[in-house]
Amino acid sequence: MTRILSFRLIATVILSLGMIILGGLNVQQKRSWIAPDDGVSWLESQPGAVEAALVLADGPGSRAGIERGDVLIGIDEIEIQSDRHVTQILYDLGEWARATYRLERNGAAFETTVVVSPQPERFQSQFTYLEIIGVLYLLVGLFVVAKRWRAPHATHFYLVCLVSFIFYVFHNTGKFNGFDWTIYWSDLAAHVFLPPMFMHFCLEFPIRNRWVERYRYIVPLIYLPAGLLMATWILFVTGILGFFPSHLVLRDLLDSLNVFQFGLFFVLSAGILMHTYQTVHERELRQQMKWVTRGTAVAVLPYFLLQSL
């Protein structure tokens, strides 16, 4: 038993240090690398036709005269192949580059010069708020696991906090080198697997739910939607789902499924905690469940109602 605890402790420390180092490096990279932006959301409405679905007011594209519905033929001497191709070209050009956009509006071809600008500062400030939340999650997890290391659910709770740290802190910059891909996949895995991890914790804390005792397949079933969603993301990113008409539409669909799964699972988790609170009779456990249940409800219900739906 002591050997198992020692191995678990060593593995947890190594994993934590690795994630903290990656997170710190990622924070530094996000401050030093600013994504280039033309202020237009390009959408592949049909194969080979990439049109402006949204033009940011007073953005680079708007100042260059681009309007919603304009079809992008090429940038400089490069013919546009897909909406994702536009993003690749912008990253190759870099910020403050001047690019000639060849477009078509109502059947008439025209050209305009766009100055590729850095991403708006408001996106950078959002990173700071999210990073603070992520660090708070990590500190809470470290406090609990340090105080109650041998408690039955301490490790599971800490892993939920660690994955929450990754969820809030890790964001790829778009450089997509080896380090950036590591951040990308870590962030994506956290978005997909945090909801079932938290629901699993709720079914075990403070005592195992009788449904888990009776039906052993419930726990693997909880992780099944996340596994299918993650597999679909892998197929999308690796290009196996390239037959889909628009990469942007498919990405937005997968993002929406991520958000909906996140909200739905956390609402169900809040329901499980409330049910446990009503069935637990020990005074100390009821006090613990009261704070956990109220905190989860306050955090989850606004998110589900305002964002997921």
mmCIF file of C-alpha atoms in Angstrom:
data_model
loop_
_atom_site.group_PDB
_atom_site.id
_atom_site.type_symbol
_atom_site.label_atom_id
_atom_site.label_comp_id
_atom_site.label_asym_id
_atom_site.label_seq_id
_atom_site.Cartn_x
_atom_site.Cartn_y
_atom_site.Cartn_z
ATOM 1 C CA MET A 1 0.000 0.000 0.000
ATOM 2 C CA THR A 2 2.819 2.400 0.898
ATOM 3 C CA ARG A 3 4.558 1.562 -2.383
ATOM 4 C CA ILE A 4 1.388 2.363 -4.339
ATOM 5 C CA LEU A 5 0.993 5.677 -2.509
ATOM 6 C CA SER A 6 4.644 6.536 -3.166
ATOM 7 C CA PHE A 7 4.271 5.802 -6.883
ATOM 8 C CA ARG A 8 1.075 7.860 -7.036
ATOM 9 C CA LEU A 9 2.788 10.736 -5.241
ATOM 10 C CA ILE A 10 5.820 10.679 -7.558
ATOM 11 C CA ALA A 11 3.646 10.454 -10.681
ATOM 12 C CA THR A 12 1.461 13.327 -9.486
ATOM 13 C CA VAL A 13 4.477 15.532 -8.726
ATOM 14 C CA ILE A 14 6.098 14.835 -12.119
ATOM 15 C CA LEU A 15 2.838 15.444 -13.988
ATOM 16 C CA SER A 16 2.187 18.655 -12.060
ATOM 17 C CA LEU A 17 5.673 20.049 -12.628
ATOM 18 C CA GLY A 18 5.449 19.227 -16.322
ATOM 19 C CA MET A 19 2.099 21.013 -16.721
ATOM 20 C CA ILE A 20 3.252 24.034 -14.701
ATOM 21 C CA ILE A 21 6.403 24.390 -16.833
ATOM 22 C CA LEU A 22 4.415 24.036 -20.075
ATOM 23 C CA GLY A 23 1.867 26.550 -18.797
ATOM 24 C CA GLY A 24 4.562 29.075 -17.869
ATOM 25 C CA LEU A 25 6.248 28.768 -21.262
ATOM 26 C CA ASN A 26 2.884 29.084 -23.002
ATOM 27 C CA VAL A 27 2.070 32.274 -21.055
ATOM 28 C CA GLN A 28 5.391 33.747 -22.193
ATOM 29 C CA GLN A 29 4.756 32.724 -25.807
ATOM 30 C CA LYS A 30 1.277 34.262 -25.827
ATOM 31 C CA ARG A 31 2.793 37.577 -24.764
ATOM 32 C CA SER A 32 5.577 37.521 -27.365
ATOM 33 C CA TRP A 33 3.651 36.124 -30.364
ATOM 34 C CA ILE A 34 0.623 38.033 -31.624
ATOM 35 C CA ALA A 35 -1.500 36.414 -34.316
ATOM 36 C CA PRO A 36 -1.884 38.336 -37.607
ATOM 37 C CA ASP A 37 -5.454 39.293 -38.489
ATOM 38 C CA ASP A 38 -7.250 40.816 -41.479
ATOM 39 C CA GLY A 39 -10.498 41.460 -39.576
ATOM 40 C CA VAL A 40 -12.551 39.111 -41.773
ATOM 41 C CA SER A 41 -14.055 35.696 -41.073
ATOM 42 C CA TRP A 42 -13.677 33.755 -44.317
ATOM 43 C CA LEU A 43 -16.102 30.896 -44.946
ATOM 44 C CA GLU A 44 -15.959 28.258 -47.673
ATOM 45 C CA SER A 45 -19.605 28.483 -48.733
ATOM 46 C CA GLN A 46 -19.022 25.907 -51.485
ATOM 47 C CA PRO A 47 -15.939 24.076 -52.813
ATOM 48 C CA GLY A 48 -13.505 26.656 -54.166
ATOM 49 C CA ALA A 49 -15.620 29.672 -53.139
ATOM 50 C CA VAL A 50 -14.362 31.442 -50.013
ATOM 51 C CA GLU A 51 -16.488 34.426 -49.034
ATOM 52 C CA ALA A 52 -16.481 37.016 -46.261
ATOM 53 C CA ALA A 53 -18.979 35.777 -43.666
ATOM 54 C CA LEU A 54 -18.211 38.548 -41.162
ATOM 55 C CA VAL A 55 -16.245 41.792 -41.492
ATOM 56 C CA LEU A 56 -15.071 43.410 -38.259
ATOM 57 C CA ALA A 57 -16.079 47.078 -38.069
ATOM 58 C CA ASP A 58 -13.050 49.340 -38.498
ATOM 59 C CA GLY A 59 -10.830 46.281 -38.970
ATOM 60 C CA PRO A 60 -8.151 45.930 -41.663
ATOM 61 C CA GLY A 61 -10.568 44.329 -44.115
ATOM 62 C CA SER A 62 -13.284 46.920 -43.514
ATOM 63 C CA ARG A 63 -10.814 49.784 -44.026
ATOM 64 C CA ALA A 64 -9.758 48.164 -47.313
ATOM 65 C CA GLY A 65 -13.356 48.161 -48.546
ATOM 66 C CA ILE A 66 -14.128 44.449 -48.103
ATOM 67 C CA GLU A 67 -17.818 43.765 -47.508
ATOM 68 C CA ARG A 68 -19.765 40.764 -46.296
ATOM 69 C CA GLY A 69 -20.407 38.350 -49.181
ATOM 70 C CA ASP A 70 -17.288 39.281 -51.159
ATOM 71 C CA VAL A 71 -15.592 36.205 -52.662
ATOM 72 C CA LEU A 72 -11.817 35.964 -52.156
ATOM 73 C CA ILE A 73 -9.992 34.801 -55.277
ATOM 74 C CA GLY A 74 -6.395 35.226 -54.182
ATOM 75 C CA ILE A 75 -3.900 37.016 -51.944
ATOM 76 C CA ASP A 76 -0.923 38.502 -53.813
ATOM 77 C CA GLU A 77 -0.045 35.809 -56.368
ATOM 78 C CA ILE A 78 -1.509 32.916 -54.354
ATOM 79 C CA GLU A 79 -4.818 31.377 -55.409
ATOM 80 C CA ILE A 80 -7.115 30.664 -52.467
ATOM 81 C CA GLN A 81 -7.977 26.978 -52.043
ATOM 82 C CA SER A 82 -10.043 26.985 -48.826
ATOM 83 C CA ASP A 83 -10.941 29.109 -45.804
ATOM 84 C CA ARG A 84 -8.138 27.453 -43.816
ATOM 85 C CA HIS A 85 -5.708 28.400 -46.599
ATOM 86 C CA VAL A 86 -6.401 32.100 -45.866
ATOM 87 C CA THR A 87 -5.228 31.662 -42.277
ATOM 88 C CA GLN A 88 -2.044 29.911 -43.416
ATOM 89 C CA ILE A 89 -1.244 32.756 -45.820
ATOM 90 C CA LEU A 90 -1.780 35.392 -43.116
ATOM 91 C CA TYR A 91 0.629 33.622 -40.770
ATOM 92 C CA ASP A 92 3.201 33.414 -43.576
ATOM 93 C CA LEU A 93 2.810 37.150 -44.257
ATOM 94 C CA GLY A 94 3.038 38.190 -40.595
ATOM 95 C CA GLU A 95 1.719 41.335 -38.913
ATOM 96 C CA TRP A 96 1.898 44.745 -40.650
ATOM 97 C CA ALA A 97 2.436 43.118 -44.049
ATOM 98 C CA ARG A 98 0.722 44.739 -47.046
ATOM 99 C CA ALA A 99 -1.155 42.211 -49.153
ATOM 100 C CA THR A 100 -3.127 42.572 -52.371
ATOM 101 C CA TYR A 101 -6.501 40.879 -52.087
ATOM 102 C CA ARG A 102 -8.178 39.827 -55.346
ATOM 103 C CA LEU A 103 -11.931 39.620 -54.830
ATOM 104 C CA GLU A 104 -15.220 39.344 -56.638
ATOM 105 C CA ARG A 105 -18.453 41.177 -55.782
ATOM 106 C CA ASN A 106 -21.675 40.517 -57.678
ATOM 107 C CA GLY A 107 -19.671 39.011 -60.529
ATOM 108 C CA ALA A 108 -17.274 41.973 -60.817
ATOM 109 C CA ALA A 109 -13.582 41.420 -60.000
ATOM 110 C CA PHE A 110 -11.566 44.025 -58.096
ATOM 111 C CA GLU A 111 -8.387 44.369 -56.005
ATOM 112 C CA THR A 112 -7.657 46.080 -52.703
ATOM 113 C CA THR A 113 -4.670 46.390 -50.370
ATOM 114 C CA VAL A 114 -5.028 45.059 -46.836
ATOM 115 C CA VAL A 115 -2.559 45.826 -44.047
ATOM 116 C CA VAL A 116 -2.412 42.672 -41.900
ATOM 117 C CA SER A 117 -2.664 43.851 -38.287
ATOM 118 C CA PRO A 118 -1.981 42.198 -34.920
ATOM 119 C CA GLN A 119 -4.925 40.574 -33.207
ATOM 120 C CA PRO A 120 -6.920 43.132 -31.150
ATOM 121 C CA GLU A 121 -5.621 43.718 -27.609
ATOM 122 C CA ARG A 122 -8.899 42.635 -26.029
ATOM 123 C CA PHE A 123 -8.035 39.033 -26.888
ATOM 124 C CA GLN A 124 -4.730 39.396 -25.040
ATOM 125 C CA SER A 125 -6.434 40.784 -21.907
ATOM 126 C CA GLN A 126 -8.823 37.827 -21.908
ATOM 127 C CA PHE A 127 -5.835 35.497 -21.591
ATOM 128 C CA THR A 128 -4.796 37.228 -18.363
ATOM 129 C CA TYR A 129 -8.194 36.720 -16.709
ATOM 130 C CA LEU A 130 -8.309 33.063 -17.749
ATOM 131 C CA GLU A 131 -4.751 32.473 -16.521
ATOM 132 C CA ILE A 132 -5.618 33.887 -13.081
ATOM 133 C CA ILE A 133 -8.624 31.542 -12.840
ATOM 134 C CA GLY A 134 -6.456 28.590 -13.911
ATOM 135 C CA VAL A 135 -3.799 29.336 -11.288
ATOM 136 C CA LEU A 136 -6.497 29.590 -8.597
ATOM 137 C CA TYR A 137 -7.795 26.136 -9.559
ATOM 138 C CA LEU A 138 -4.271 24.730 -9.349
ATOM 139 C CA LEU A 139 -3.647 26.327 -5.928
ATOM 140 C CA VAL A 140 -6.899 24.906 -4.561
ATOM 141 C CA GLY A 141 -5.993 21.451 -5.853
ATOM 142 C CA LEU A 142 -2.490 21.643 -4.394
ATOM 143 C CA PHE A 143 -3.857 22.779 -1.017
ATOM 144 C CA VAL A 144 -6.337 19.906 -0.825
ATOM 145 C CA VAL A 145 -3.893 17.242 -1.951
ATOM 146 C CA ALA A 146 -1.223 18.514 0.464
ATOM 147 C CA LYS A 147 -3.596 18.591 3.443
ATOM 148 C CA ARG A 148 -5.506 15.375 2.721
ATOM 149 C CA TRP A 149 -3.168 13.282 0.567
ATOM 150 C CA ARG A 150 -4.440 9.951 1.914
ATOM 151 C CA ALA A 151 -8.114 10.911 1.669
ATOM 152 C CA PRO A 152 -10.010 8.631 -0.772
ATOM 153 C CA HIS A 153 -10.933 11.335 -3.310
ATOM 154 C CA ALA A 154 -8.069 13.802 -2.892
ATOM 155 C CA THR A 155 -6.127 12.640 -5.968
ATOM 156 C CA HIS A 156 -9.224 12.637 -8.182
ATOM 157 C CA PHE A 157 -10.127 16.147 -6.998
ATOM 158 C CA TYR A 158 -6.579 17.350 -7.635
ATOM 159 C CA LEU A 159 -6.605 15.920 -11.170
ATOM 160 C CA VAL A 160 -9.852 17.803 -11.842
ATOM 161 C CA CYS A 161 -8.145 20.994 -10.639
ATOM 162 C CA LEU A 162 -5.029 20.276 -12.728
ATOM 163 C CA VAL A 163 -7.080 19.695 -15.882
ATOM 164 C CA SER A 164 -8.981 22.919 -15.082
ATOM 165 C CA PHE A 165 -5.607 24.685 -14.925
ATOM 166 C CA ILE A 166 -4.805 23.372 -18.412
ATOM 167 C CA PHE A 167 -8.311 24.323 -19.592
ATOM 168 C CA TYR A 168 -7.870 27.976 -18.589
ATOM 169 C CA VAL A 169 -4.134 28.572 -19.102
ATOM 170 C CA PHE A 170 -3.164 26.585 -22.215
ATOM 171 C CA HIS A 171 -3.879 28.317 -25.556
ATOM 172 C CA ASN A 172 -1.895 27.698 -28.708
ATOM 173 C CA THR A 173 -0.485 30.765 -30.475
ATOM 174 C CA GLY A 174 -0.944 29.546 -34.049
ATOM 175 C CA LYS A 175 2.755 29.091 -34.758
ATOM 176 C CA PHE A 176 2.149 25.327 -34.782
ATOM 177 C CA ASN A 177 5.693 24.239 -34.096
ATOM 178 C CA GLY A 178 6.294 21.200 -31.886
ATOM 179 C CA PHE A 179 5.672 23.097 -28.642
ATOM 180 C CA ASP A 180 2.546 24.798 -29.982
ATOM 181 C CA TRP A 181 1.061 21.459 -31.080
ATOM 182 C CA THR A 182 1.702 20.090 -27.561
ATOM 183 C CA ILE A 183 -0.203 23.039 -26.096
ATOM 184 C CA TYR A 184 -2.981 22.644 -28.676
ATOM 185 C CA TRP A 185 -3.619 18.953 -27.971
ATOM 186 C CA SER A 186 -3.342 19.437 -24.181
ATOM 187 C CA ASP A 187 -5.851 22.294 -24.290
ATOM 188 C CA LEU A 188 -8.218 20.338 -26.528
ATOM 189 C CA ALA A 189 -8.048 17.221 -24.343
ATOM 190 C CA ALA A 190 -8.803 19.358 -21.258
ATOM 191 C CA HIS A 191 -11.857 20.908 -22.947
ATOM 192 C CA VAL A 192 -13.175 17.478 -23.954
ATOM 193 C CA PHE A 193 -12.415 15.374 -20.857
ATOM 194 C CA LEU A 194 -12.879 17.840 -17.960
ATOM 195 C CA PRO A 195 -16.723 17.492 -17.913
ATOM 196 C CA PRO A 196 -16.787 13.670 -17.568
ATOM 197 C CA MET A 197 -13.895 13.810 -15.075
ATOM 198 C CA PHE A 198 -15.903 16.148 -12.859
ATOM 199 C CA MET A 199 -19.075 14.059 -13.197
ATOM 200 C CA HIS A 200 -17.075 10.956 -12.266
ATOM 201 C CA PHE A 201 -15.833 12.783 -9.157
ATOM 202 C CA CYS A 202 -19.382 13.785 -8.213
ATOM 203 C CA LEU A 203 -20.499 10.155 -8.439
ATOM 204 C CA GLU A 204 -17.734 9.112 -6.031
ATOM 205 C CA PHE A 205 -17.748 12.023 -3.536
ATOM 206 C CA PRO A 206 -18.159 11.835 -0.586
ATOM 207 C CA ILE A 207 -19.436 8.258 -0.938
ATOM 208 C CA ARG A 208 -19.863 6.209 -4.073
ATOM 209 C CA ASN A 209 -23.266 6.606 -5.698
ATOM 210 C CA ARG A 210 -25.379 3.464 -5.482
ATOM 211 C CA TRP A 211 -25.897 3.539 -9.262
ATOM 212 C CA VAL A 212 -22.121 3.184 -9.745
ATOM 213 C CA GLU A 213 -22.117 0.266 -7.313
ATOM 214 C CA ARG A 214 -24.988 -1.427 -9.117
ATOM 215 C CA TYR A 215 -24.031 -0.700 -12.732
ATOM 216 C CA ARG A 216 -20.262 -0.838 -13.256
ATOM 217 C CA TYR A 217 -20.546 0.235 -16.885
ATOM 218 C CA ILE A 218 -21.755 3.742 -15.922
ATOM 219 C CA VAL A 219 -18.257 5.178 -15.437
ATOM 220 C CA PRO A 220 -16.910 4.100 -18.880
ATOM 221 C CA LEU A 221 -20.197 5.299 -20.394
ATOM 222 C CA ILE A 222 -19.610 8.779 -18.940
ATOM 223 C CA TYR A 223 -16.347 9.078 -20.885
ATOM 224 C CA LEU A 224 -17.773 7.676 -24.145
ATOM 225 C CA PRO A 225 -19.097 10.994 -25.613
ATOM 226 C CA ALA A 226 -15.790 12.699 -24.813
ATOM 227 C CA GLY A 227 -13.873 9.850 -26.457
ATOM 228 C CA LEU A 228 -15.979 10.076 -29.625
ATOM 229 C CA LEU A 229 -15.642 13.869 -29.700
ATOM 230 C CA MET A 230 -11.876 13.678 -29.239
ATOM 231 C CA ALA A 231 -11.589 11.078 -32.006
ATOM 232 C CA THR A 232 -13.565 13.360 -34.338
ATOM 233 C CA TRP A 233 -11.255 16.275 -33.495
ATOM 234 C CA ILE A 234 -8.223 14.112 -34.336
ATOM 235 C CA LEU A 235 -9.765 13.116 -37.675
ATOM 236 C CA PHE A 236 -10.534 16.771 -38.416
ATOM 237 C CA VAL A 237 -7.114 18.175 -37.502
ATOM 238 C CA THR A 238 -5.214 15.437 -39.355
ATOM 239 C CA GLY A 239 -7.267 16.140 -42.504
ATOM 240 C CA ILE A 240 -9.051 12.785 -42.709
ATOM 241 C CA LEU A 241 -12.377 14.663 -42.685
ATOM 242 C CA GLY A 242 -11.156 16.860 -45.536
ATOM 243 C CA PHE A 243 -14.149 15.876 -47.670
ATOM 244 C CA PHE A 244 -16.335 18.159 -45.512
ATOM 245 C CA PRO A 245 -17.331 21.226 -47.608
ATOM 246 C CA SER A 246 -15.963 23.843 -45.172
ATOM 247 C CA HIS A 247 -13.262 23.412 -42.537
ATOM 248 C CA LEU A 248 -14.536 26.498 -40.721
ATOM 249 C CA VAL A 249 -18.114 25.181 -40.522
ATOM 250 C CA LEU A 250 -16.909 21.802 -39.242
ATOM 251 C CA ARG A 251 -14.615 23.448 -36.695
ATOM 252 C CA ASP A 252 -17.460 25.658 -35.446
ATOM 253 C CA LEU A 253 -19.699 22.584 -35.176
ATOM 254 C CA LEU A 254 -17.100 20.725 -33.107
ATOM 255 C CA ASP A 255 -16.560 23.818 -30.951
ATOM 256 C CA SER A 256 -20.313 24.025 -30.349
ATOM 257 C CA LEU A 257 -20.427 20.344 -29.365
ATOM 258 C CA ASN A 258 -17.544 20.995 -26.949
ATOM 259 C CA VAL A 259 -19.412 23.883 -25.328
ATOM 260 C CA PHE A 260 -22.710 22.003 -25.128
ATOM 261 C CA GLN A 261 -21.089 18.891 -23.636
ATOM 262 C CA PHE A 262 -19.297 21.092 -21.105
ATOM 263 C CA GLY A 263 -22.481 22.798 -19.947
ATOM 264 C CA LEU A 264 -24.671 19.687 -20.006
ATOM 265 C CA PHE A 265 -22.265 17.498 -18.041
ATOM 266 C CA PHE A 266 -21.696 20.149 -15.390
ATOM 267 C CA VAL A 267 -25.441 20.700 -14.958
ATOM 268 C CA LEU A 268 -25.893 16.943 -14.538
ATOM 269 C CA SER A 269 -22.986 16.937 -12.087
ATOM 270 C CA ALA A 270 -24.657 19.690 -10.064
ATOM 271 C CA GLY A 271 -27.825 17.569 -9.980
ATOM 272 C CA ILE A 272 -25.840 14.566 -8.729
ATOM 273 C CA LEU A 273 -24.277 16.666 -5.955
ATOM 274 C CA MET A 274 -27.684 17.994 -4.883
ATOM 275 C CA HIS A 275 -29.081 14.459 -4.758
ATOM 276 C CA THR A 276 -26.097 13.319 -2.669
ATOM 277 C CA TYR A 277 -26.572 16.283 -0.306
ATOM 278 C CA GLN A 278 -30.198 15.253 0.278
ATOM 279 C CA THR A 279 -29.315 11.625 0.975
ATOM 280 C CA VAL A 280 -26.261 12.129 3.232
ATOM 281 C CA HIS A 281 -27.106 12.292 6.957
ATOM 282 C CA GLU A 282 -23.722 12.705 8.654
ATOM 283 C CA ARG A 283 -23.403 16.309 9.838
ATOM 284 C CA GLU A 284 -19.812 16.847 8.645
ATOM 285 C CA LEU A 285 -20.495 15.371 5.202
ATOM 286 C CA ARG A 286 -23.665 17.437 4.833
ATOM 287 C CA GLN A 287 -21.697 20.600 5.629
ATOM 288 C CA GLN A 288 -19.092 19.697 2.985
ATOM 289 C CA MET A 289 -21.769 18.864 0.426
ATOM 290 C CA LYS A 290 -23.632 22.125 1.116
ATOM 291 C CA TRP A 291 -20.655 24.248 0.067
ATOM 292 C CA VAL A 292 -19.680 22.020 -2.853
ATOM 293 C CA THR A 293 -23.265 21.898 -4.169
ATOM 294 C CA ARG A 294 -23.902 25.629 -3.893
ATOM 295 C CA GLY A 295 -20.570 26.519 -5.416
ATOM 296 C CA THR A 296 -21.111 24.202 -8.366
ATOM 297 C CA ALA A 297 -24.663 25.463 -8.978
ATOM 298 C CA VAL A 298 -23.579 29.117 -8.924
ATOM 299 C CA ALA A 299 -20.713 28.400 -11.333
ATOM 300 C CA VAL A 300 -22.500 26.077 -13.753
ATOM 301 C CA LEU A 301 -26.107 27.194 -14.221
ATOM 302 C CA PRO A 302 -25.315 30.681 -15.641
ATOM 303 C CA TYR A 303 -22.772 29.118 -18.012
ATOM 304 C CA PHE A 304 -25.244 26.540 -19.296
ATOM 305 C CA LEU A 305 -28.145 28.988 -19.675
ATOM 306 C CA LEU A 306 -26.181 31.863 -21.223
ATOM 307 C CA GLN A 307 -23.585 30.035 -23.296
ATOM 308 C CA SER A 308 -24.379 26.397 -23.974
ATOM 309 C CA LEU A 309 -28.039 26.844 -25.008
#
